[in-house]
Amino acid sequence: ENREDMLSSKSNTLTKALEEANKLFSGVSCAREAALDAQFLVLASNLGKEKANELHSEMTAFDSLAFAEDLLTFMGINRVEVEENDSDSESISAGYLPSNAWHKLGEETEKYFRRAPSFHYMLGSFKSEPPVPRQRIERQKKATGGEQKRAMPAQLKKMEESQEEATEKEVERILGILQTHYKNDPDTPISFFDLVIDPNSFARTVENIFHVSFIIRDGLASIKLDDDKLPIIEPSKDSKAKESDFSAGARNQVVISLSHQEWK
């Protein structure tokens, strides 16, 4: 509606409209509002282009000959006249311009053309090609008989047994260490953390706590709190007492939280 007013060089209506649009854009929350803002941006760009085309500058027109003359002066042209008997090619080679003229121009213009190198593909651009149709793979018929079905459970069972055997061996090793320490000095309680913590490996510490939990679960050892409320561990003295505690449900399961920072 205010097209003529906005195109006037003496009016700031277009600038005010852009400032108002910037304020309104901060409150955009719906897709329709964003679309209206984009539509306004297109209209404002077209009006700005027309307004710029109508501007009349008082500057003189570009003179290519004067520019070439100034350029030669900057490059250090020599105004000494050449003898009449010299040809044009000889005049140029003799040196109206010094030998480093183009280098001087290049060094001066280099600062105005510092750009990031353009990216290009070494093997050409990507070409969109239709996707290759997938071949339909027919399912194989189930083999008759139970030989193939029995092979996998037998293999899994063997893996579980080997892993369980490794865990049992590690639990027995830790229990032997615990019993040996307790036998050498039965009056001194053994700190739970001194037993399980590996100062050089956090992962090994977690594994030790995991293996000790089996010893506690089976009643082969018990954990108590000392006067400082720190856990101590000691092996069970009597197997009968162990069985009675297990039957009575005297033991409880707990979860230990141990971060990497606490381990350090």
PDB file of C-alpha atoms in Angstrom:
ATOM      1  CA  GLU A   1       0.000   0.000   0.000  1.00  0.00           C
ATOM      2  CA  ASN A   2       2.857   2.422   0.794  1.00  0.00           C
ATOM      3  CA  ARG A   3       5.017   1.350  -2.111  1.00  0.00           C
ATOM      4  CA  GLU A   4       5.683   4.845  -3.454  1.00  0.00           C
ATOM      5  CA  ASP A   5       6.517   6.151   0.000  1.00  0.00           C
ATOM      6  CA  MET A   6       8.956   3.313   0.667  1.00  0.00           C
ATOM      7  CA  LEU A   7      10.732   3.788  -2.680  1.00  0.00           C
ATOM      8  CA  SER A   8      11.331   7.463  -1.993  1.00  0.00           C
ATOM      9  CA  SER A   9      14.975   8.239  -1.220  1.00  0.00           C
ATOM     10  CA  LYS A  10      13.924  10.767   1.428  1.00  0.00           C
ATOM     11  CA  SER A  11      11.753   8.307   3.374  1.00  0.00           C
ATOM     12  CA  ASN A  12      12.839   5.816   6.045  1.00  0.00           C
ATOM     13  CA  THR A  13       9.585   3.862   5.960  1.00  0.00           C
ATOM     14  CA  LEU A  14      11.279   0.693   4.709  1.00  0.00           C
ATOM     15  CA  THR A  15      13.885   0.854   7.477  1.00  0.00           C
ATOM     16  CA  LYS A  16      11.203   1.314  10.129  1.00  0.00           C
ATOM     17  CA  ALA A  17       9.260  -1.636   8.727  1.00  0.00           C
ATOM     18  CA  LEU A  18      12.363  -3.832   8.933  1.00  0.00           C
ATOM     19  CA  GLU A  19      13.012  -2.797  12.542  1.00  0.00           C
ATOM     20  CA  GLU A  20       9.404  -3.560  13.475  1.00  0.00           C
ATOM     21  CA  ALA A  21       9.647  -6.952  11.734  1.00  0.00           C
ATOM     22  CA  ASN A  22      12.795  -7.792  13.729  1.00  0.00           C
ATOM     23  CA  LYS A  23      10.932  -7.067  16.985  1.00  0.00           C
ATOM     24  CA  LEU A  24       7.937  -9.143  15.926  1.00  0.00           C
ATOM     25  CA  PHE A  25      10.163 -12.059  14.862  1.00  0.00           C
ATOM     26  CA  SER A  26      11.327 -12.571  18.467  1.00  0.00           C
ATOM     27  CA  GLY A  27       7.770 -13.571  19.375  1.00  0.00           C
ATOM     28  CA  VAL A  28       7.243 -16.033  16.530  1.00  0.00           C
ATOM     29  CA  SER A  29       5.970 -19.387  17.811  1.00  0.00           C
ATOM     30  CA  CYS A  30       3.851 -20.818  14.978  1.00  0.00           C
ATOM     31  CA  ALA A  31       4.681 -21.945  11.474  1.00  0.00           C
ATOM     32  CA  ARG A  32       2.195 -19.512   9.938  1.00  0.00           C
ATOM     33  CA  GLU A  33       3.872 -16.561  11.668  1.00  0.00           C
ATOM     34  CA  ALA A  34       7.278 -17.664  10.365  1.00  0.00           C
ATOM     35  CA  ALA A  35       5.850 -17.956   6.849  1.00  0.00           C
ATOM     36  CA  LEU A  36       4.476 -14.412   7.056  1.00  0.00           C
ATOM     37  CA  ASP A  37       7.879 -13.165   8.189  1.00  0.00           C
ATOM     38  CA  ALA A  38       9.545 -14.877   5.233  1.00  0.00           C
ATOM     39  CA  GLN A  39       6.964 -13.359   2.866  1.00  0.00           C
ATOM     40  CA  PHE A  40       7.673  -9.900   4.280  1.00  0.00           C
ATOM     41  CA  LEU A  41      11.417 -10.468   3.836  1.00  0.00           C
ATOM     42  CA  VAL A  42      10.899 -11.188   0.123  1.00  0.00           C
ATOM     43  CA  LEU A  43       8.811  -8.035  -0.329  1.00  0.00           C
ATOM     44  CA  ALA A  44      11.324  -5.902   1.606  1.00  0.00           C
ATOM     45  CA  SER A  45      14.216  -7.276  -0.494  1.00  0.00           C
ATOM     46  CA  ASN A  46      12.445  -6.429  -3.751  1.00  0.00           C
ATOM     47  CA  LEU A  47      11.625  -2.937  -2.530  1.00  0.00           C
ATOM     48  CA  GLY A  48      15.205  -2.408  -1.372  1.00  0.00           C
ATOM     49  CA  LYS A  49      16.509  -3.501  -4.774  1.00  0.00           C
ATOM     50  CA  GLU A  50      14.209  -1.092  -6.603  1.00  0.00           C
ATOM     51  CA  LYS A  51      15.131   1.706  -4.219  1.00  0.00           C
ATOM     52  CA  ALA A  52      18.834   1.107  -4.815  1.00  0.00           C
ATOM     53  CA  ASN A  53      18.366   1.139  -8.580  1.00  0.00           C
ATOM     54  CA  GLU A  54      16.697   4.547  -8.406  1.00  0.00           C
ATOM     55  CA  LEU A  55      19.572   6.158  -6.527  1.00  0.00           C
ATOM     56  CA  HIS A  56      21.661   8.631  -8.518  1.00  0.00           C
ATOM     57  CA  SER A  57      25.238   9.019  -7.394  1.00  0.00           C
ATOM     58  CA  GLU A  58      27.329  12.039  -8.226  1.00  0.00           C
ATOM     59  CA  MET A  59      30.432   9.941  -8.817  1.00  0.00           C
ATOM     60  CA  THR A  60      32.143  10.007 -12.194  1.00  0.00           C
ATOM     61  CA  ALA A  61      31.807   7.019 -14.484  1.00  0.00           C
ATOM     62  CA  PHE A  62      34.531   4.399 -14.532  1.00  0.00           C
ATOM     63  CA  ASP A  63      37.232   5.280 -17.059  1.00  0.00           C
ATOM     64  CA  SER A  64      39.155   2.188 -18.133  1.00  0.00           C
ATOM     65  CA  LEU A  65      41.939   4.217 -19.766  1.00  0.00           C
ATOM     66  CA  ALA A  66      42.535   6.331 -16.669  1.00  0.00           C
ATOM     67  CA  PHE A  67      42.512   3.183 -14.522  1.00  0.00           C
ATOM     68  CA  ALA A  68      45.097   1.538 -16.808  1.00  0.00           C
ATOM     69  CA  GLU A  69      47.255   4.656 -16.648  1.00  0.00           C
ATOM     70  CA  ASP A  70      47.153   4.708 -12.832  1.00  0.00           C
ATOM     71  CA  LEU A  71      47.871   0.987 -12.761  1.00  0.00           C
ATOM     72  CA  LEU A  72      50.959   1.394 -14.937  1.00  0.00           C
ATOM     73  CA  THR A  73      52.177   4.233 -12.749  1.00  0.00           C
ATOM     74  CA  PHE A  74      51.813   2.055  -9.664  1.00  0.00           C
ATOM     75  CA  MET A  75      53.738  -0.750 -11.363  1.00  0.00           C
ATOM     76  CA  GLY A  76      56.620   1.667 -12.016  1.00  0.00           C
ATOM     77  CA  ILE A  77      56.412   2.311 -15.769  1.00  0.00           C
ATOM     78  CA  ASN A  78      59.424   3.915 -17.354  1.00  0.00           C
ATOM     79  CA  ARG A  79      58.494   6.972 -19.467  1.00  0.00           C
ATOM     80  CA  VAL A  80      61.745   7.101 -21.397  1.00  0.00           C
ATOM     81  CA  GLU A  81      61.006   7.010 -25.121  1.00  0.00           C
ATOM     82  CA  VAL A  82      62.394   4.132 -27.128  1.00  0.00           C
ATOM     83  CA  GLU A  83      64.346   4.664 -30.268  1.00  0.00           C
ATOM     84  CA  GLU A  84      62.272   4.786 -33.431  1.00  0.00           C
ATOM     85  CA  ASN A  85      64.065   1.882 -35.082  1.00  0.00           C
ATOM     86  CA  ASP A  86      63.014  -0.516 -32.301  1.00  0.00           C
ATOM     87  CA  SER A  87      60.014  -2.664 -32.958  1.00  0.00           C
ATOM     88  CA  ASP A  88      57.073  -3.002 -30.615  1.00  0.00           C
ATOM     89  CA  SER A  89      58.186  -6.418 -29.352  1.00  0.00           C
ATOM     90  CA  GLU A  90      61.666  -5.124 -28.649  1.00  0.00           C
ATOM     91  CA  SER A  91      60.197  -2.110 -26.809  1.00  0.00           C
ATOM     92  CA  ILE A  92      58.192  -4.366 -24.520  1.00  0.00           C
ATOM     93  CA  SER A  93      61.126  -6.691 -23.850  1.00  0.00           C
ATOM     94  CA  ALA A  94      63.436  -3.748 -23.255  1.00  0.00           C
ATOM     95  CA  GLY A  95      61.234  -2.755 -20.398  1.00  0.00           C
ATOM     96  CA  TYR A  96      58.633  -0.061 -20.267  1.00  0.00           C
ATOM     97  CA  LEU A  97      57.793  -1.996 -17.088  1.00  0.00           C
ATOM     98  CA  PRO A  98      60.385  -3.270 -14.642  1.00  0.00           C
ATOM     99  CA  SER A  99      60.903  -7.015 -14.341  1.00  0.00           C
ATOM    100  CA  ASN A 100      59.067  -7.227 -11.023  1.00  0.00           C
ATOM    101  CA  ALA A 101      56.074  -5.113 -12.092  1.00  0.00           C
ATOM    102  CA  TRP A 102      53.546  -7.927 -12.131  1.00  0.00           C
ATOM    103  CA  HIS A 103      54.909  -9.326  -8.881  1.00  0.00           C
ATOM    104  CA  LYS A 104      54.413  -5.926  -7.263  1.00  0.00           C
ATOM    105  CA  LEU A 105      50.823  -5.783  -8.502  1.00  0.00           C
ATOM    106  CA  GLY A 106      50.184  -9.338  -7.331  1.00  0.00           C
ATOM    107  CA  GLU A 107      51.468  -8.652  -3.817  1.00  0.00           C
ATOM    108  CA  GLU A 108      49.243  -5.571  -3.549  1.00  0.00           C
ATOM    109  CA  THR A 109      46.073  -7.259  -4.817  1.00  0.00           C
ATOM    110  CA  GLU A 110      46.641 -10.468  -2.831  1.00  0.00           C
ATOM    111  CA  LYS A 111      45.381  -8.879   0.385  1.00  0.00           C
ATOM    112  CA  TYR A 112      42.008  -8.118  -1.237  1.00  0.00           C
ATOM    113  CA  PHE A 113      41.464 -11.644  -2.510  1.00  0.00           C
ATOM    114  CA  ARG A 114      42.195 -13.752   0.548  1.00  0.00           C
ATOM    115  CA  ARG A 115      39.559 -16.419   0.439  1.00  0.00           C
ATOM    116  CA  ALA A 116      39.166 -19.931   1.706  1.00  0.00           C
ATOM    117  CA  PRO A 117      39.981 -22.477  -1.006  1.00  0.00           C
ATOM    118  CA  SER A 118      36.931 -23.849  -2.749  1.00  0.00           C
ATOM    119  CA  PHE A 119      35.982 -27.417  -1.926  1.00  0.00           C
ATOM    120  CA  HIS A 120      35.800 -29.898  -4.742  1.00  0.00           C
ATOM    121  CA  TYR A 121      35.557 -33.662  -5.013  1.00  0.00           C
ATOM    122  CA  MET A 122      38.640 -35.487  -6.240  1.00  0.00           C
ATOM    123  CA  LEU A 123      36.499 -38.037  -8.070  1.00  0.00           C
ATOM    124  CA  GLY A 124      33.812 -35.641  -9.295  1.00  0.00           C
ATOM    125  CA  SER A 125      30.481 -34.744  -7.765  1.00  0.00           C
ATOM    126  CA  PHE A 126      27.980 -37.244  -6.507  1.00  0.00           C
ATOM    127  CA  LYS A 127      25.399 -38.318  -9.028  1.00  0.00           C
ATOM    128  CA  SER A 128      21.987 -39.378  -7.884  1.00  0.00           C
ATOM    129  CA  GLU A 129      21.210 -42.830  -9.136  1.00  0.00           C
ATOM    130  CA  PRO A 130      18.069 -44.862  -8.581  1.00  0.00           C
ATOM    131  CA  PRO A 131      18.427 -47.378  -5.784  1.00  0.00           C
ATOM    132  CA  VAL A 132      19.328 -50.884  -6.783  1.00  0.00           C
ATOM    133  CA  PRO A 133      16.348 -53.190  -6.308  1.00  0.00           C
ATOM    134  CA  ARG A 134      16.939 -55.666  -3.535  1.00  0.00           C
ATOM    135  CA  GLN A 135      16.988 -59.261  -4.487  1.00  0.00           C
ATOM    136  CA  ARG A 136      14.522 -61.418  -2.692  1.00  0.00           C
ATOM    137  CA  ILE A 137      16.251 -64.140  -0.766  1.00  0.00           C
ATOM    138  CA  GLU A 138      14.236 -67.243  -0.249  1.00  0.00           C
ATOM    139  CA  ARG A 139      14.269 -68.689   3.201  1.00  0.00           C
ATOM    140  CA  GLN A 140      15.841 -72.063   3.561  1.00  0.00           C
ATOM    141  CA  LYS A 141      13.603 -74.846   4.624  1.00  0.00           C
ATOM    142  CA  LYS A 142      14.058 -76.110   8.126  1.00  0.00           C
ATOM    143  CA  ALA A 143      16.200 -79.192   8.211  1.00  0.00           C
ATOM    144  CA  THR A 144      14.462 -82.338   9.266  1.00  0.00           C
ATOM    145  CA  GLY A 145      15.638 -83.960  12.436  1.00  0.00           C
ATOM    146  CA  GLY A 146      16.922 -82.372  15.611  1.00  0.00           C
ATOM    147  CA  GLU A 147      20.639 -82.500  14.866  1.00  0.00           C
ATOM    148  CA  GLN A 148      20.999 -78.824  13.901  1.00  0.00           C
ATOM    149  CA  LYS A 149      18.809 -77.650  16.790  1.00  0.00           C
ATOM    150  CA  ARG A 150      20.822 -79.608  19.340  1.00  0.00           C
ATOM    151  CA  ALA A 151      24.174 -78.210  18.138  1.00  0.00           C
ATOM    152  CA  MET A 152      23.667 -74.623  19.358  1.00  0.00           C
ATOM    153  CA  PRO A 153      22.377 -75.402  22.892  1.00  0.00           C
ATOM    154  CA  ALA A 154      25.279 -77.809  23.374  1.00  0.00           C
ATOM    155  CA  GLN A 155      27.724 -75.052  22.381  1.00  0.00           C
ATOM    156  CA  LEU A 156      26.082 -72.445  24.630  1.00  0.00           C
ATOM    157  CA  LYS A 157      26.033 -74.879  27.507  1.00  0.00           C
ATOM    158  CA  LYS A 158      29.718 -75.478  27.085  1.00  0.00           C
ATOM    159  CA  MET A 159      30.420 -71.722  27.129  1.00  0.00           C
ATOM    160  CA  GLU A 160      28.339 -71.228  30.278  1.00  0.00           C
ATOM    161  CA  GLU A 161      30.147 -74.048  32.013  1.00  0.00           C
ATOM    162  CA  SER A 162      33.578 -72.637  31.168  1.00  0.00           C
ATOM    163  CA  GLN A 163      32.611 -69.165  32.405  1.00  0.00           C
ATOM    164  CA  GLU A 164      31.123 -70.607  35.561  1.00  0.00           C
ATOM    165  CA  GLU A 165      34.231 -72.677  36.181  1.00  0.00           C
ATOM    166  CA  ALA A 166      36.422 -69.560  35.853  1.00  0.00           C
ATOM    167  CA  THR A 167      34.232 -67.688  38.339  1.00  0.00           C
ATOM    168  CA  GLU A 168      34.320 -70.574  40.814  1.00  0.00           C
ATOM    169  CA  LYS A 169      38.115 -70.762  40.603  1.00  0.00           C
ATOM    170  CA  GLU A 170      38.439 -67.024  41.265  1.00  0.00           C
ATOM    171  CA  VAL A 171      36.015 -67.237  44.206  1.00  0.00           C
ATOM    172  CA  GLU A 172      37.993 -70.147  45.681  1.00  0.00           C
ATOM    173  CA  ARG A 173      41.249 -68.216  45.233  1.00  0.00           C
ATOM    174  CA  ILE A 174      39.913 -65.157  47.069  1.00  0.00           C
ATOM    175  CA  LEU A 175      38.452 -67.351  49.818  1.00  0.00           C
ATOM    176  CA  GLY A 176      41.848 -69.035  50.252  1.00  0.00           C
ATOM    177  CA  ILE A 177      43.534 -65.608  50.599  1.00  0.00           C
ATOM    178  CA  LEU A 178      40.934 -64.564  53.176  1.00  0.00           C
ATOM    179  CA  GLN A 179      41.330 -67.747  55.224  1.00  0.00           C
ATOM    180  CA  THR A 180      45.129 -67.510  55.112  1.00  0.00           C
ATOM    181  CA  HIS A 181      45.161 -63.929  56.424  1.00  0.00           C
ATOM    182  CA  TYR A 182      42.670 -64.797  59.133  1.00  0.00           C
ATOM    183  CA  LYS A 183      44.643 -67.897  60.163  1.00  0.00           C
ATOM    184  CA  ASN A 184      47.886 -65.923  60.496  1.00  0.00           C
ATOM    185  CA  ASP A 185      46.296 -63.196  62.621  1.00  0.00           C
ATOM    186  CA  PRO A 186      42.802 -64.159  63.834  1.00  0.00           C
ATOM    187  CA  ASP A 187      42.539 -61.217  66.266  1.00  0.00           C
ATOM    188  CA  THR A 188      43.012 -58.499  63.620  1.00  0.00           C
ATOM    189  CA  PRO A 189      39.906 -57.833  61.512  1.00  0.00           C
ATOM    190  CA  ILE A 190      40.418 -57.701  57.765  1.00  0.00           C
ATOM    191  CA  SER A 191      39.179 -54.527  56.058  1.00  0.00           C
ATOM    192  CA  PHE A 192      36.758 -55.288  53.266  1.00  0.00           C
ATOM    193  CA  PHE A 193      38.148 -52.518  51.056  1.00  0.00           C
ATOM    194  CA  ASP A 194      41.764 -53.550  51.694  1.00  0.00           C
ATOM    195  CA  LEU A 195      40.801 -57.001  50.465  1.00  0.00           C
ATOM    196  CA  VAL A 196      38.960 -56.098  47.279  1.00  0.00           C
ATOM    197  CA  ILE A 197      40.537 -52.844  46.058  1.00  0.00           C
ATOM    198  CA  ASP A 198      43.243 -53.131  43.423  1.00  0.00           C
ATOM    199  CA  PRO A 199      45.138 -49.801  43.487  1.00  0.00           C
ATOM    200  CA  ASN A 200      46.189 -50.232  39.859  1.00  0.00           C
ATOM    201  CA  SER A 201      42.889 -51.289  38.251  1.00  0.00           C
ATOM    202  CA  PHE A 202      39.343 -50.040  38.824  1.00  0.00           C
ATOM    203  CA  ALA A 203      37.903 -52.847  36.707  1.00  0.00           C
ATOM    204  CA  ARG A 204      39.771 -55.465  38.729  1.00  0.00           C
ATOM    205  CA  THR A 205      38.387 -53.904  41.923  1.00  0.00           C
ATOM    206  CA  VAL A 206      34.821 -54.298  40.643  1.00  0.00           C
ATOM    207  CA  GLU A 207      35.527 -57.922  39.728  1.00  0.00           C
ATOM    208  CA  ASN A 208      36.886 -58.596  43.217  1.00  0.00           C
ATOM    209  CA  ILE A 209      33.737 -57.176  44.829  1.00  0.00           C
ATOM    210  CA  PHE A 210      31.668 -59.334  42.482  1.00  0.00           C
ATOM    211  CA  HIS A 211      33.548 -62.494  43.440  1.00  0.00           C
ATOM    212  CA  VAL A 212      33.441 -61.715  47.159  1.00  0.00           C
ATOM    213  CA  SER A 213      29.649 -61.447  46.914  1.00  0.00           C
ATOM    214  CA  PHE A 214      29.534 -65.177  46.071  1.00  0.00           C
ATOM    215  CA  ILE A 215      31.505 -65.944  49.222  1.00  0.00           C
ATOM    216  CA  ILE A 216      29.027 -63.937  51.298  1.00  0.00           C
ATOM    217  CA  ARG A 217      26.045 -65.481  49.523  1.00  0.00           C
ATOM    218  CA  ASP A 218      27.237 -69.024  50.228  1.00  0.00           C
ATOM    219  CA  GLY A 219      27.848 -68.196  53.884  1.00  0.00           C
ATOM    220  CA  LEU A 220      31.589 -68.835  53.668  1.00  0.00           C
ATOM    221  CA  ALA A 221      32.313 -65.397  55.153  1.00  0.00           C
ATOM    222  CA  SER A 222      30.487 -62.548  56.831  1.00  0.00           C
ATOM    223  CA  ILE A 223      30.749 -58.750  56.741  1.00  0.00           C
ATOM    224  CA  LYS A 224      30.387 -56.564  59.811  1.00  0.00           C
ATOM    225  CA  LEU A 225      30.966 -52.941  60.712  1.00  0.00           C
ATOM    226  CA  ASP A 226      33.788 -51.892  63.021  1.00  0.00           C
ATOM    227  CA  ASP A 227      33.799 -48.970  65.450  1.00  0.00           C
ATOM    228  CA  ASP A 228      34.437 -46.526  62.583  1.00  0.00           C
ATOM    229  CA  LYS A 229      31.413 -47.867  60.684  1.00  0.00           C
ATOM    230  CA  LEU A 230      33.703 -49.384  58.038  1.00  0.00           C
ATOM    231  CA  PRO A 231      33.058 -52.909  56.742  1.00  0.00           C
ATOM    232  CA  ILE A 232      35.292 -55.753  57.860  1.00  0.00           C
ATOM    233  CA  ILE A 233      35.177 -59.326  56.576  1.00  0.00           C
ATOM    234  CA  GLU A 234      35.997 -62.614  58.265  1.00  0.00           C
ATOM    235  CA  PRO A 235      35.573 -66.243  57.193  1.00  0.00           C
ATOM    236  CA  SER A 236      32.928 -68.376  58.864  1.00  0.00           C
ATOM    237  CA  LYS A 237      34.260 -70.438  61.742  1.00  0.00           C
ATOM    238  CA  ASP A 238      31.673 -73.196  61.783  1.00  0.00           C
ATOM    239  CA  SER A 239      29.901 -74.731  58.799  1.00  0.00           C
ATOM    240  CA  LYS A 240      26.900 -75.659  60.963  1.00  0.00           C
ATOM    241  CA  ALA A 241      26.480 -72.078  62.079  1.00  0.00           C
ATOM    242  CA  LYS A 242      26.715 -71.104  58.443  1.00  0.00           C
ATOM    243  CA  GLU A 243      23.903 -73.461  57.488  1.00  0.00           C
ATOM    244  CA  SER A 244      21.712 -72.276  60.381  1.00  0.00           C
ATOM    245  CA  ASP A 245      22.212 -68.635  59.381  1.00  0.00           C
ATOM    246  CA  PHE A 246      21.341 -69.495  55.807  1.00  0.00           C
ATOM    247  CA  SER A 247      18.182 -71.331  56.807  1.00  0.00           C
ATOM    248  CA  ALA A 248      17.085 -68.549  59.143  1.00  0.00           C
ATOM    249  CA  GLY A 249      17.605 -65.913  56.472  1.00  0.00           C
ATOM    250  CA  ALA A 250      19.921 -63.856  58.648  1.00  0.00           C
ATOM    251  CA  ARG A 251      21.943 -62.519  55.707  1.00  0.00           C
ATOM    252  CA  ASN A 252      20.850 -59.581  53.589  1.00  0.00           C
ATOM    253  CA  GLN A 253      21.891 -58.464  50.124  1.00  0.00           C
ATOM    254  CA  VAL A 254      23.213 -54.930  49.700  1.00  0.00           C
ATOM    255  CA  VAL A 255      24.401 -52.811  46.786  1.00  0.00           C
ATOM    256  CA  ILE A 256      27.783 -51.097  46.989  1.00  0.00           C
ATOM    257  CA  SER A 257      28.226 -47.805  45.156  1.00  0.00           C
ATOM    258  CA  LEU A 258      31.839 -47.217  44.138  1.00  0.00           C
ATOM    259  CA  SER A 259      32.668 -44.488  41.623  1.00  0.00           C
ATOM    260  CA  HIS A 260      35.992 -44.079  39.852  1.00  0.00           C
ATOM    261  CA  GLN A 261      36.765 -40.964  41.920  1.00  0.00           C
ATOM    262  CA  GLU A 262      36.036 -42.799  45.197  1.00  0.00           C
ATOM    263  CA  TRP A 263      38.261 -45.650  44.033  1.00  0.00           C
ATOM    264  CA  LYS A 264      41.131 -43.194  43.503  1.00  0.00           C
TER     265      LYS A 264
END
